[in-house]
Amino acid sequence: MATIRDVAKQAGVSVATVSRVLNSNGYVNEDTRVKVTEAIKELNYLPNDVARSLFKRRSKMIGLILPDITNPFFPELARAVEDVANETEYTFVLCNSDNQMEKEQQYLTALKQKYIDGFIVVSSTLTTEQVHELNVPVVALDRIISPHMPSVSVQNYEGAQEAVQYLMKNGCQKVAHISGPDYVDNAHARKQGYLDMVRDKEWYVDGLVVDGKYELDPAKEAATQLLEKYPDVDGIFVGNDLMAVGVLKAAEALGIKVPENLSIIGFDGIALGETTTPALTTMAQPIYDVGSKAAELLINYIEGIPSVHSNHSFGVQIIERETVKKGGV
Amino acid sequence: MATIRDVAKQAGVSVATVSRVLNSNGYVNEDTRVKVTEAIKELNYLPNDVARSLFKRRSKMIGLILPDITNPFFPELARAVEDVANETEYTFVLCNSDNQMEKEQQYLTALKQKYIDGFIVVSSTLTTEQVHELNVPVVALDRIISPHMPSVSVQNYEGAQEAVQYLMKNGCQKVAHISGPDYVDNAHARKQGYLDMVRDKEWYVDGLVVDGKYELDPAKEAATQLLEKYPDVDGIFVGNDLMAVGVLKAAEALGIKVPENLSIIGFDGIALGETTTPALTTMAQPIYDVGSKAAELLINYIEGIPSVHSNHSFGVQIIERETVKKGGV
DNA sequence: CTGAAAGCGCTAACAC
DNA sequence: GTGTTAGCGCTTTCAG
C-alpha cells in the first residue's frame, strides 16, 4: 500500500501538496496538480481513511441500530439507509439490539470509539439523557425517543383510525384489535387510534384488544383466544402485518373464512402481506422513504446543514387486497 | 473525551504503562495497575479505536457483501454474521451489491481504505484475481468463487436430487423445474441435480426447466407459461422458496389446486414458506449455521488460526409442509 | 503556490 | 517495572 509520502516522492513535491490535490483545497499550480495526479495513478494510491479519521475525528460511518434484521419490517428500512449512506460515501454499520438496552449501549459506545459520525436508532428503551451524553448525532426512526430529538415516523394514530373506519365502512359490526407491546410508542398510538374509534360503540367491550407482541406466533395465539371468546367478532385491526399473518393463520386453523366471515386489516405494508392467501389488506407506510428520510436527516445533521423539519411524520395509505369483505353498511 | 495522556497524568504514570494495563501485556506492578484502573474509571476513559487501528493496521471490522438484504433469504444470514461479529468484538458492515460487480468493487476498495479486516461475500461476479490483489481475507458464502478460496455453502446438487426424488416418490408423474439464473453456481447445481434425476425418464422433455431468476414475479410468470404449455405437469421442484411462492401464486391464479393437482417443493427453508397457504414444503438449508460458520471461518482466518476445512458444505433437510401430496407410487 | 513540522491517540521497541 | 520516544498516514497551520 502506497502512502502519501510515496506519492510525494514520486511527484517530487511535499506531502502537503499531495494532500492539497487530494482534497482539492488550497492553491496548487496546475502543472504540479497534474504531476501529483499522475503519481497517484502510477502508484495506485488510495488515501488511508483511518489516518484521516484520526486527524478529523470523524469516520464517515453511520450506524443503524434496530431490534432484529430478521423481522421482515426492517430489511427495507435498512436498505434505504444503506442506499443513502452509499450515495453520500458513508459506511453503513448494522446493529441488532433485540430490543435490549444493554446491547444498544454497547453498540453506541463501541462505535463511538471508532469515531462513528452518527446513529439512526429504532429503540424503545433509549433515553434522552443517554443520547445526550453520547454526544453524537442521533435520529430516531419508527419510534420516537423524545420530541426534542430528530425523528422520522408515520401517522400511526391517524392510520389506525382510518383502518378501523375502513373495516366499519365495509360492514364490520364488531371489530377487535391485536396490539403491539405497549412500551413501543407506535403500538401504543395505533391502539389509541383504535380505541378512540370504538370506545363509544354499543358493541364495544374491554376484552376486544389483546396484545400480540408484534410477533407472529403470539399474535396467532392471541387471535385464537379472542375469536373463541368472541365468536361474533367480524373484523380485526391488527397492529402490524407480521401479526396479521398470524391472525390469518389462526382464522384458518379455526375454520373461519377470511374475508367472508372475518375481515382483517394490518399495518405496515411489508412484502410478506402480498404472499399470503388471501393477500393481506393493510395500512401501508412508505417504508423505504421513511428510512431514506432518516438517513438524510442524520447526514444533514452530521454535516451541519440545518433541517427545516427535524420531526418528520409520513402519511400512511391503505392497500386494498383480499382480507376485507367489501360492502356497505 | 479523555485520552491516554489524561489517564497517565491522572494516575501519575506514563502512557506506556497505561497502554500496558489497557492491553494487559508486559509487566505492570499490581499497585500501579490499580491506580491506572481507577484513573480510567474516574475519567470515564475509552480507548480510541481509530488511533489503535492506525497503528495496528487493522480495524476490527468485517464486511458482508450480499446482493440485497431485502431478499428474504439474506436477513437471517446477515443476522448470523452480525451475531458472531458482535461476540468477537468485530464491527459489522453491511453492503448491498445488487449483484453488480462494480458495486462490489467499490465496497471492497472503500472498506480497504478503512483497514477492514476481512470480507464475507455472496457474489457471482467476483474473480479469484480480484480477491487476490485485494490482499484482504475473504470467505465466499452461499456461492463459491473458487475451490481454492475459503467458502461455506450447502449441498445444492444432492439436495436438488433429494427434492426431485421426494416428489416422484410421492407419485408425481411429470416434474418440472423452475431454476435460478445460470450464472449463480448454486442455481446451476440445483438444476443439474434435477436434470440428473429426470433426464432419462420417458416423460422428460426439454421445456420442463425454465428460468425464474430467483425472484418471485419472474417465477410466477415462468410457472404460468410452463403450466399452460404442459398441463400434465404434476410436480415442480423450484430453485428457491421465494420463487416457489411465485409458483404457488401462479397455480392459484390458474385455478390449479395445490397439492391435489400439483405438488411444489422449494429450496432454502426461509420463514416466508411457513406463512403461505398451503404452507410450502421445502429442502431447507441451515441458514443461520451457514452464516455463522462463514463468520467463524473468516475471523479465524483473520486471526491466523488455521482452519481444518476451509471449504465447508452443509447438508440440507426436507421440511414437509403442505404443498406436496403425500402418497406412494 | 509550496514545504516543514506539529499533532490526531495509540503501541511497541528500547532504555533504564 | 516503568518511562521515553518514534512512528502509524494524514491534514493543516505557518513560513516563505
XYZ file of C-alpha atoms (C1' of nucleotides) in Angstrom:
690
model
C 0.000 0.000 0.000
C 1.466 3.282 -1.099
C 1.296 6.202 1.277
C 1.084 9.889 0.719
C 4.849 10.054 1.208
C 5.416 7.705 -1.696
C 3.231 9.827 -3.893
C 5.052 12.967 -2.799
C 8.406 11.469 -3.584
C 7.249 10.120 -6.931
C 5.854 13.504 -7.911
C 8.792 15.414 -6.492
C 6.678 17.513 -4.177
C 5.869 17.601 -0.495
C 3.147 15.640 1.226
C 1.324 18.867 1.902
C 0.946 19.441 -1.794
C -0.311 15.927 -2.352
C -2.799 16.425 0.413
C -3.940 19.592 -1.265
C -4.682 17.937 -4.550
C -6.278 15.017 -2.782
C -8.708 17.276 -1.026
C -8.740 19.933 -3.697
C -8.313 22.701 -1.216
C -5.710 25.443 -1.110
C -3.918 26.706 -4.143
C -1.922 24.347 -6.279
C -0.365 25.038 -9.614
C -1.982 23.207 -12.490
C 1.278 21.577 -13.587
C 2.081 20.196 -10.203
C -1.507 19.072 -9.820
C -1.075 17.035 -12.944
C 2.230 15.609 -11.754
C 0.666 14.566 -8.487
C -2.360 13.073 -10.162
C -0.097 11.005 -12.352
C 1.933 9.808 -9.419
C -1.267 8.755 -7.714
C -2.287 6.755 -10.734
C 1.080 5.145 -11.177
C 1.328 4.068 -7.591
C -2.292 3.093 -7.465
C -2.533 5.166 -4.362
C -5.567 5.238 -2.136
C -5.681 7.556 0.851
C -5.804 5.886 4.224
C -9.142 6.643 5.807
C -8.025 5.636 9.240
C -5.292 8.219 9.331
C -7.751 10.727 8.005
C -10.269 9.824 10.673
C -7.722 10.152 13.398
C -6.979 13.658 12.366
C -10.514 14.713 11.544
C -12.078 12.976 14.495
C -14.754 11.565 12.295
C -15.012 8.361 10.348
C -17.598 8.712 7.615
C -19.557 5.890 9.164
C -23.135 5.821 10.363
C -24.780 3.142 12.444
C -28.281 1.768 12.302
C -29.469 0.165 15.480
C -32.628 -1.857 15.131
C -34.260 -4.716 17.008
C -33.720 -7.553 14.560
C -32.997 -7.548 10.853
C -34.779 -10.872 10.707
C -38.116 -9.177 11.347
C -39.428 -8.561 7.822
C -40.251 -4.961 8.563
C -36.610 -3.966 8.873
C -34.747 -5.090 5.771
C -36.368 -2.477 3.591
C -35.659 0.203 6.132
C -32.059 -0.913 6.370
C -31.762 -0.995 2.632
C -32.940 2.576 2.384
C -30.448 3.761 4.941
C -27.645 1.850 3.307
C -28.520 3.310 -0.074
C -28.219 6.880 1.063
C -25.134 6.084 3.089
C -23.591 4.639 -0.003
C -24.543 7.605 -2.161
C -23.038 10.016 0.288
C -19.952 7.867 0.819
C -20.736 6.850 4.331
C -20.080 3.354 5.534
C -23.076 1.561 6.927
C -22.867 -0.346 10.187
C -25.785 -2.549 11.153
C -26.569 -3.486 14.746
C -29.228 -5.859 16.074
C -30.298 -4.885 19.558
C -33.030 -7.454 20.223
C -34.708 -4.561 21.992
C -32.170 -4.841 24.784
C -30.984 -1.581 26.208
C -27.718 -3.152 27.191
C -26.908 -4.147 23.636
C -27.850 -0.724 22.372
C -25.500 0.879 24.839
C -22.704 -1.467 23.902
C -23.033 -0.604 20.247
C -23.269 3.067 20.963
C -20.072 3.225 22.949
C -18.163 0.678 20.892
C -18.855 2.654 17.762
C -18.152 5.947 19.363
C -14.652 4.638 19.961
C -14.432 4.353 16.214
C -15.436 7.971 15.739
C -18.739 6.986 14.201
C -20.430 10.099 12.874
C -23.982 9.351 13.882
C -26.719 6.865 14.565
C -30.178 6.046 13.388
C -31.964 4.253 16.144
C -35.097 2.157 16.335
C -35.453 1.900 20.063
C -37.974 1.992 22.844
C -35.534 1.955 25.692
C -33.015 4.647 24.893
C -33.441 7.802 26.921
C -32.811 11.407 26.087
C -30.019 11.555 28.638
C -28.201 8.591 27.212
C -28.328 10.094 23.767
C -27.338 13.449 25.073
C -24.263 12.310 26.929
C -23.264 10.209 23.961
C -22.606 13.456 22.226
C -23.031 12.054 18.741
C -25.855 12.916 16.323
C -28.800 10.561 16.626
C -32.062 10.396 14.764
C -34.888 8.246 15.991
C -36.613 6.047 13.475
C -40.053 4.438 13.610
C -40.135 5.055 17.347
C -39.749 8.458 18.889
C -37.333 8.919 21.750
C -38.233 12.488 22.539
C -39.976 15.311 20.733
C -36.791 17.301 21.126
C -34.802 14.811 19.173
C -34.832 14.475 15.376
C -37.071 11.641 14.313
C -38.939 10.178 11.423
C -42.026 8.090 11.772
C -45.532 7.754 10.393
C -49.004 8.776 11.402
C -49.779 5.784 13.495
C -52.732 7.200 15.318
C -54.462 8.526 12.236
C -53.654 5.429 10.231
C -55.144 3.234 12.890
C -58.307 5.297 12.897
C -58.582 5.043 9.159
C -58.069 1.314 9.254
C -60.823 0.826 11.793
C -63.067 3.156 9.859
C -62.441 1.178 6.729
C -63.480 -2.010 8.450
C -66.676 -0.442 9.737
C -67.448 1.259 6.478
C -67.345 -2.154 4.871
C -69.873 -3.542 7.239
C -67.991 -4.896 10.230
C -70.227 -4.923 13.283
C -67.709 -5.762 15.934
C -64.080 -5.023 15.405
C -61.274 -6.137 17.686
C -57.631 -5.159 17.870
C -54.471 -7.181 18.222
C -51.934 -4.717 19.520
C -48.185 -4.482 19.698
C -46.412 -4.145 23.032
C -47.431 -1.062 24.892
C -43.885 0.118 25.535
C -43.440 0.664 21.810
C -44.820 4.104 21.161
C -46.173 3.352 17.709
C -48.001 0.305 19.031
C -49.492 2.462 21.711
C -50.564 5.084 19.207
C -52.177 2.512 16.956
C -54.075 1.107 19.859
C -55.258 4.561 20.871
C -56.381 5.180 17.324
C -58.436 2.041 17.501
C -59.857 2.794 20.924
C -60.868 6.296 20.036
C -62.876 4.911 17.146
C -64.706 2.204 19.019
C -64.875 3.181 22.650
C -68.356 4.599 22.276
C -69.838 1.872 20.151
C -72.645 -0.031 21.717
C -70.855 -3.298 20.945
C -67.538 -2.355 22.415
C -66.271 -4.391 25.350
C -62.934 -4.364 27.085
C -61.628 -7.749 26.020
C -61.593 -6.719 22.382
C -57.978 -5.611 22.432
C -55.281 -8.118 23.110
C -51.502 -7.982 22.959
C -49.794 -9.856 20.140
C -46.272 -8.603 20.908
C -45.642 -7.537 17.341
C -44.757 -11.155 16.625
C -46.385 -13.797 14.504
C -46.905 -16.694 16.879
C -48.026 -14.712 19.903
C -50.489 -12.914 17.657
C -51.817 -16.176 16.313
C -52.273 -17.388 19.851
C -53.926 -14.164 20.916
C -56.260 -14.191 17.953
C -57.258 -17.761 18.591
C -58.318 -16.970 22.119
C -60.009 -13.791 21.085
C -62.043 -15.462 18.393
C -63.058 -18.282 20.648
C -64.194 -15.912 23.315
C -65.948 -13.505 20.967
C -67.231 -15.538 18.024
C -69.182 -12.553 16.793
C -66.085 -10.507 16.051
C -66.210 -9.916 12.315
C -63.303 -7.542 11.873
C -59.822 -7.247 13.321
C -57.441 -4.354 13.032
C -54.022 -5.841 13.634
C -51.138 -3.673 14.838
C -48.721 -4.848 12.189
C -48.583 -7.103 9.157
C -46.450 -9.754 10.753
C -49.082 -10.276 13.413
C -51.826 -10.049 10.814
C -50.348 -13.086 9.121
C -50.574 -14.849 12.446
C -54.215 -13.832 12.739
C -54.853 -15.149 9.258
C -53.340 -18.450 10.286
C -55.428 -18.521 13.421
C -58.610 -17.979 11.444
C -57.585 -20.660 9.032
C -56.990 -23.117 11.866
C -60.335 -22.239 13.394
C -62.076 -22.756 10.089
C -63.172 -19.144 9.893
C -63.352 -17.887 6.341
C -61.485 -14.694 5.538
C -62.883 -12.329 4.420
C -66.348 -13.886 4.241
C -66.775 -14.231 7.978
C -63.889 -12.203 9.251
C -62.201 -9.148 7.819
C -58.583 -8.432 8.677
C -56.510 -5.339 8.117
C -52.866 -4.996 9.031
C -50.426 -2.142 9.290
C -47.016 -1.551 7.655
C -47.299 -2.786 4.109
C -44.443 -5.258 4.141
C -43.996 -7.566 1.185
C -44.987 -10.570 3.260
C -48.600 -9.436 3.081
C -48.673 -9.951 -0.653
C -47.815 -13.588 -0.449
C -50.489 -14.879 1.856
C -53.742 -16.369 0.668
C -55.878 -14.357 0.813
C -53.487 -11.444 0.351
C -53.451 -9.033 3.241
C -55.241 -5.708 3.179
C -53.161 -3.204 5.089
C -52.439 0.367 6.102
C -49.104 0.778 4.380
C -46.353 3.106 5.395
C -43.765 4.265 2.853
C -41.063 2.167 4.490
C -38.282 2.943 2.090
C -38.967 6.662 2.175
C -39.081 6.623 5.929
C -35.657 5.012 6.038
C -34.063 7.235 3.478
C -35.506 10.349 5.079
C -33.978 9.345 8.375
C -30.631 8.838 6.726
C -30.824 12.190 5.001
C -31.760 13.902 8.200
C -28.867 12.308 10.016
C -26.344 13.156 7.386
C -27.515 16.752 7.206
C -27.292 16.864 10.945
C -23.754 15.489 10.841
C -22.672 17.881 8.172
C -24.208 20.810 9.931
C -26.883 21.517 7.386
C -29.911 22.815 9.254
C -33.096 20.884 8.595
C -36.446 22.533 8.444
C -38.373 19.678 9.983
C -36.450 17.663 12.413
C -39.504 15.650 13.343
C -40.819 14.136 10.204
C -44.030 12.176 10.042
C -45.139 10.394 6.904
C -48.684 9.634 5.985
C -49.950 6.110 5.514
C -52.125 4.677 2.814
C -54.460 1.760 2.576
C -53.660 -1.081 0.235
C -56.826 -2.969 -0.549
C -56.137 -6.606 -1.087
C -58.236 -9.599 -0.133
C -58.751 -9.833 3.595
C -61.548 -7.341 3.961
C -65.000 -8.121 2.653
C -66.176 -5.225 0.553
C -69.667 -3.989 1.093
C -71.565 -1.041 2.553
C -73.156 -0.778 5.949
C -13.128 12.643 25.507
C -10.202 11.754 27.682
C -7.080 10.412 26.043
C -4.458 8.006 27.245
C -2.341 11.036 28.216
C -5.018 12.268 30.578
C -5.208 8.895 32.203
C -1.424 8.752 32.534
C -1.320 12.153 34.165
C -4.190 11.360 36.491
C -2.555 8.120 37.585
C 0.883 9.658 37.776
C 2.418 7.220 35.309
C 3.480 7.229 31.685
C 1.281 6.494 28.728
C 3.202 3.298 28.147
C 2.105 1.986 31.485
C -1.476 2.873 30.779
C -1.233 1.137 27.466
C 0.136 -1.917 29.241
C -2.761 -2.204 31.596
C -5.194 -1.475 28.792
C -3.888 -4.335 26.759
C -2.753 -6.384 29.720
C 0.579 -7.145 28.231
C 4.035 -6.544 29.650
C 4.740 -6.384 33.343
C 2.997 -3.888 35.499
C 3.010 -3.729 39.272
C -0.290 -4.545 40.894
C -0.448 -1.235 42.748
C 0.102 0.864 39.694
C -2.339 -1.306 37.781
C -4.942 -0.394 40.347
C -4.059 3.276 40.182
C -4.385 3.247 36.429
C -7.649 1.372 36.532
C -9.021 3.925 38.913
C -7.906 6.803 36.769
C -9.625 5.175 33.823
C -12.840 4.919 35.786
C -12.664 8.448 37.079
C -12.059 9.941 33.692
C -14.520 7.636 32.066
C -11.833 6.853 29.580
C -12.400 4.802 26.464
C -9.500 3.971 24.187
C -9.639 5.481 20.748
C -10.044 2.674 18.239
C -9.066 4.824 15.321
C -5.662 5.558 16.756
C -5.306 1.899 17.552
C -6.267 0.936 14.042
C -3.812 3.324 12.542
C -1.015 1.751 14.448
C -2.133 -1.854 14.120
C -3.186 -1.554 10.531
C -6.387 -3.332 11.276
C -9.793 -2.118 12.325
C -11.729 -4.936 13.942
C -14.359 -4.595 11.268
C -15.672 -7.200 8.866
C -17.839 -6.609 5.848
C -20.648 -8.678 4.437
C -21.355 -8.104 0.786
C -24.597 -9.575 -0.439
C -26.979 -8.889 -3.302
C -29.892 -7.357 -1.419
C -30.894 -7.524 2.224
C -34.455 -7.105 1.044
C -34.438 -10.598 -0.393
C -35.845 -12.696 2.443
C -33.078 -15.231 2.181
C -30.433 -12.821 3.403
C -31.575 -11.304 6.684
C -31.056 -14.494 8.606
C -27.648 -14.920 7.063
C -26.750 -11.367 7.948
C -28.028 -11.813 11.453
C -25.802 -14.829 11.940
C -22.748 -12.980 10.749
C -23.546 -9.986 12.871
C -24.008 -12.174 15.917
C -20.590 -13.720 15.699
C -19.033 -10.393 14.806
C -20.581 -8.949 17.906
C -19.437 -11.807 20.116
C -15.897 -11.465 18.896
C -15.977 -7.679 19.105
C -15.882 -7.034 15.430
C -17.961 -4.318 13.877
C -20.294 -5.444 11.158
C -20.551 -3.554 7.892
C -23.348 -4.459 5.512
C -23.172 -3.866 1.780
C -25.855 -4.394 -0.866
C -24.314 -5.119 -4.218
C -27.418 -5.731 -6.317
C -25.252 -8.356 -7.966
C -23.276 -5.607 -9.651
C -19.583 -6.212 -9.889
C -18.946 -2.509 -9.900
C -20.636 -2.010 -6.561
C -18.813 -4.925 -5.083
C -15.509 -3.466 -6.163
C -16.401 -0.078 -4.759
C -17.205 -1.554 -1.373
C -14.102 -3.657 -1.391
C -11.739 -0.804 -2.006
C -13.614 1.758 0.058
C -13.509 -0.518 3.054
C -9.942 -1.477 2.488
C -9.121 2.179 2.956
C -10.601 1.773 6.398
C -8.352 -1.166 7.177
C -11.253 -3.566 7.199
C -10.041 -6.933 8.394
C -11.950 -9.161 6.050
C -14.995 -9.841 3.944
C -17.719 -12.380 3.600
C -19.003 -12.276 0.094
C -22.112 -13.566 -1.629
C -21.122 -12.965 -5.204
C -21.235 -14.491 -8.635
C -19.072 -11.978 -10.353
C -16.020 -11.609 -8.179
C -12.947 -13.320 -9.554
C -10.058 -15.014 -7.853
C -7.699 -12.363 -9.152
C -9.726 -9.516 -7.761
C -9.832 -11.124 -4.364
C -6.178 -11.962 -4.539
C -4.985 -8.499 -5.344
C -7.278 -7.082 -2.700
C -4.981 -8.733 -0.242
C -7.577 -8.972 2.499
C -9.090 -12.202 3.853
C -12.264 -13.181 2.047
C -14.609 -16.074 2.514
C -17.230 -16.894 -0.032
C -20.730 -17.546 1.197
C -23.590 -19.360 -0.497
C -21.790 -19.040 -3.804
C -18.300 -20.360 -4.377
C -15.754 -18.115 -6.011
C -13.033 -20.653 -6.378
C -12.243 -24.018 -4.799
C -9.004 -22.509 -3.612
C -10.775 -19.890 -1.596
C -12.436 -20.485 1.769
C -16.144 -20.900 1.390
C -19.259 -22.145 3.035
C -22.273 -23.371 1.194
C -24.691 -26.267 1.127
C -25.147 -29.439 -0.845
C -27.159 -27.982 -3.621
C -26.771 -30.775 -6.073
C -27.628 -33.523 -3.629
C -30.466 -31.535 -2.119
C -31.988 -30.963 -5.518
C -31.817 -34.648 -6.260
C -33.497 -35.474 -2.999
C -36.219 -32.946 -3.637
C -36.997 -34.382 -7.030
C -36.884 -37.879 -5.648
C -39.307 -36.880 -2.928
C -41.749 -35.592 -5.499
C -41.548 -38.769 -7.527
C -41.736 -40.993 -4.504
C -44.985 -39.291 -3.669
C -46.447 -40.085 -7.008
C -45.558 -37.218 -9.319
C -45.538 -38.389 -12.900
C -44.064 -35.361 -14.579
C -41.916 -32.981 -12.649
C -40.671 -29.677 -13.928
C -38.079 -27.246 -12.578
C -38.076 -23.519 -12.165
C -34.429 -22.600 -11.950
C -32.386 -19.687 -10.707
C -30.091 -17.790 -13.048
C -27.421 -19.975 -14.517
C -24.582 -17.673 -13.580
C -25.263 -18.354 -9.924
C -23.397 -21.521 -9.151
C -25.888 -22.878 -6.651
C -28.720 -22.377 -9.117
C -26.720 -24.246 -11.671
C -26.019 -27.077 -9.228
C -29.670 -27.379 -8.289
C -30.643 -27.536 -11.896
C -28.074 -30.235 -12.559
C -29.379 -32.181 -9.616
C -32.820 -32.026 -11.131
C -31.644 -32.908 -14.604
C -29.646 -35.873 -13.460
C -32.756 -37.267 -11.826
C -35.121 -36.852 -14.729
C -33.110 -36.809 -17.904
C -33.750 -40.480 -18.545
C -37.418 -40.539 -17.686
C -39.741 -41.444 -20.516
C -41.763 -38.301 -19.807
C -38.886 -35.878 -19.768
C -38.864 -33.137 -22.362
C -36.628 -30.142 -22.752
C -39.103 -27.433 -21.973
C -39.575 -28.662 -18.443
C -36.962 -26.389 -16.968
C -37.434 -22.661 -17.108
C -35.604 -19.734 -15.566
C -37.332 -17.859 -12.752
C -34.362 -15.607 -11.936
C -34.507 -16.387 -8.239
C -37.258 -13.794 -7.983
C -40.927 -14.041 -7.159
C -42.629 -12.354 -10.070
C -40.478 -13.753 -12.847
C -41.003 -17.194 -11.337
C -44.736 -16.691 -11.234
C -44.652 -15.679 -14.847
C -42.452 -18.603 -15.802
C -44.652 -21.060 -13.934
C -47.765 -19.717 -15.588
C -46.351 -20.300 -19.026
C -44.977 -23.661 -18.078
C -48.263 -24.878 -16.672
C -50.193 -23.657 -19.644
C -47.860 -25.384 -22.038
C -47.615 -28.601 -20.044
C -50.910 -29.049 -18.210
C -49.903 -32.548 -17.232
C -47.049 -31.379 -15.034
C -47.989 -32.561 -11.569
C -44.840 -31.649 -9.645
C -42.429 -28.739 -9.641
C -39.097 -28.522 -7.958
C -38.465 -24.818 -7.565
C -34.916 -23.479 -7.198
C -35.668 -21.400 -4.116
C -38.515 -20.622 -1.765
C -39.059 -17.103 -2.972
C -39.765 -18.396 -6.451
C -41.821 -21.231 -5.020
C -44.168 -18.692 -3.542
C -44.482 -17.213 -7.004
C -45.290 -20.639 -8.379
C -47.915 -21.103 -5.703
C -49.469 -17.832 -6.738
C -49.386 -18.841 -10.376
C -51.180 -22.090 -9.610
C -53.720 -20.226 -7.566
C -54.385 -17.816 -10.403
C -54.699 -20.689 -12.836
C -57.142 -22.453 -10.550
C -54.831 -25.390 -10.063
C -55.199 -26.946 -6.637
C -52.031 -27.417 -4.631
C -51.198 -30.079 -3.635
C -54.166 -32.019 -5.047
C -53.293 -31.422 -8.673
C -49.822 -30.010 -8.380
C -47.084 -30.659 -5.864
C -44.487 -27.998 -5.205
C -41.232 -28.192 -3.348
C -38.901 -25.271 -2.782
C -35.346 -24.859 -1.593
C -33.852 -22.782 1.258
C -36.260 -23.023 4.154
C -36.893 -19.326 4.657
C -39.610 -18.261 7.070
C -41.724 -16.947 4.215
C -42.596 -20.517 3.296
C -44.401 -21.049 6.579
C -46.857 -18.263 6.001
C -48.316 -19.229 2.671
C -51.477 -21.237 2.288
C -50.813 -24.056 1.779
C -47.511 -23.868 3.636
C -44.512 -24.619 1.485
C -42.696 -27.932 1.542
C -39.024 -27.281 1.041
C -35.467 -28.515 1.067
C -34.159 -26.414 3.932
C -30.613 -25.300 4.474
C -29.392 -24.372 7.935
C -29.197 -20.722 7.004
C -28.135 -19.368 10.358
C -25.443 -22.001 10.760
C -24.169 -21.321 7.289
C -23.793 -17.654 8.113
C -22.174 -18.127 11.465
C -19.798 -20.726 10.106
C -18.688 -18.291 7.445
C -18.104 -15.640 10.061
C -16.127 -18.014 12.234
C -14.050 -19.099 9.302
C -13.308 -15.513 8.388
C -12.377 -14.488 11.866
C -10.112 -17.474 12.321
C -8.552 -16.634 9.004
C -8.017 -13.032 10.117
C -6.554 -14.038 13.422
C -4.285 -16.568 11.842
C -5.919 -19.616 13.346
C -5.617 -22.424 10.837
C -8.919 -23.994 9.896
C -9.233 -27.633 9.116
C -11.862 -27.290 6.453
C -11.706 -24.137 4.520
C -14.432 -25.291 2.163
C -17.413 -26.111 4.256
C -20.564 -27.610 2.854
C -23.649 -28.127 4.974
C -26.284 -30.747 4.379
C -29.889 -29.857 3.647
C -33.030 -31.348 5.042
C -36.569 -31.629 3.837
C -39.315 -29.841 5.714
C -42.599 -31.475 4.917
C -45.399 -28.984 4.927
C -48.453 -28.824 2.724
C -47.532 -28.352 -0.903
C -46.735 -31.931 -1.764
C -49.474 -34.507 -1.950
C -48.467 -37.480 0.120
C -48.934 -40.868 -1.414
C -46.929 -43.782 -2.783
C -46.223 -44.558 -6.411
C 1.924 28.463 -4.757
C 4.736 25.142 -1.880
C 7.266 22.929 2.098
C 8.386 21.982 7.088
C 6.616 20.439 11.023
C 3.300 19.613 14.621
C -0.036 16.576 16.092
C -4.550 13.381 15.876
C -4.223 8.988 20.127
C -2.177 4.901 20.474
C 1.502 0.923 20.682
C 5.907 -1.107 20.937
C 10.679 -1.102 20.942
C 14.315 0.357 23.650
C 16.413 2.185 27.589
C 16.915 2.467 32.500
C 8.530 -2.493 36.329
C 8.311 1.861 34.095
C 9.331 5.875 31.057
C 10.916 7.922 26.535
C 10.193 8.112 22.011
C 9.434 7.031 17.339
C 6.184 6.234 14.345
C 1.122 4.561 12.085
C -0.618 8.175 7.500
C -2.817 12.088 7.135
C -4.188 17.364 7.432
C -3.279 21.893 8.484
C -1.226 25.973 10.288
C 2.653 28.769 9.500
C 6.558 30.431 6.873
C 8.439 31.683 2.862
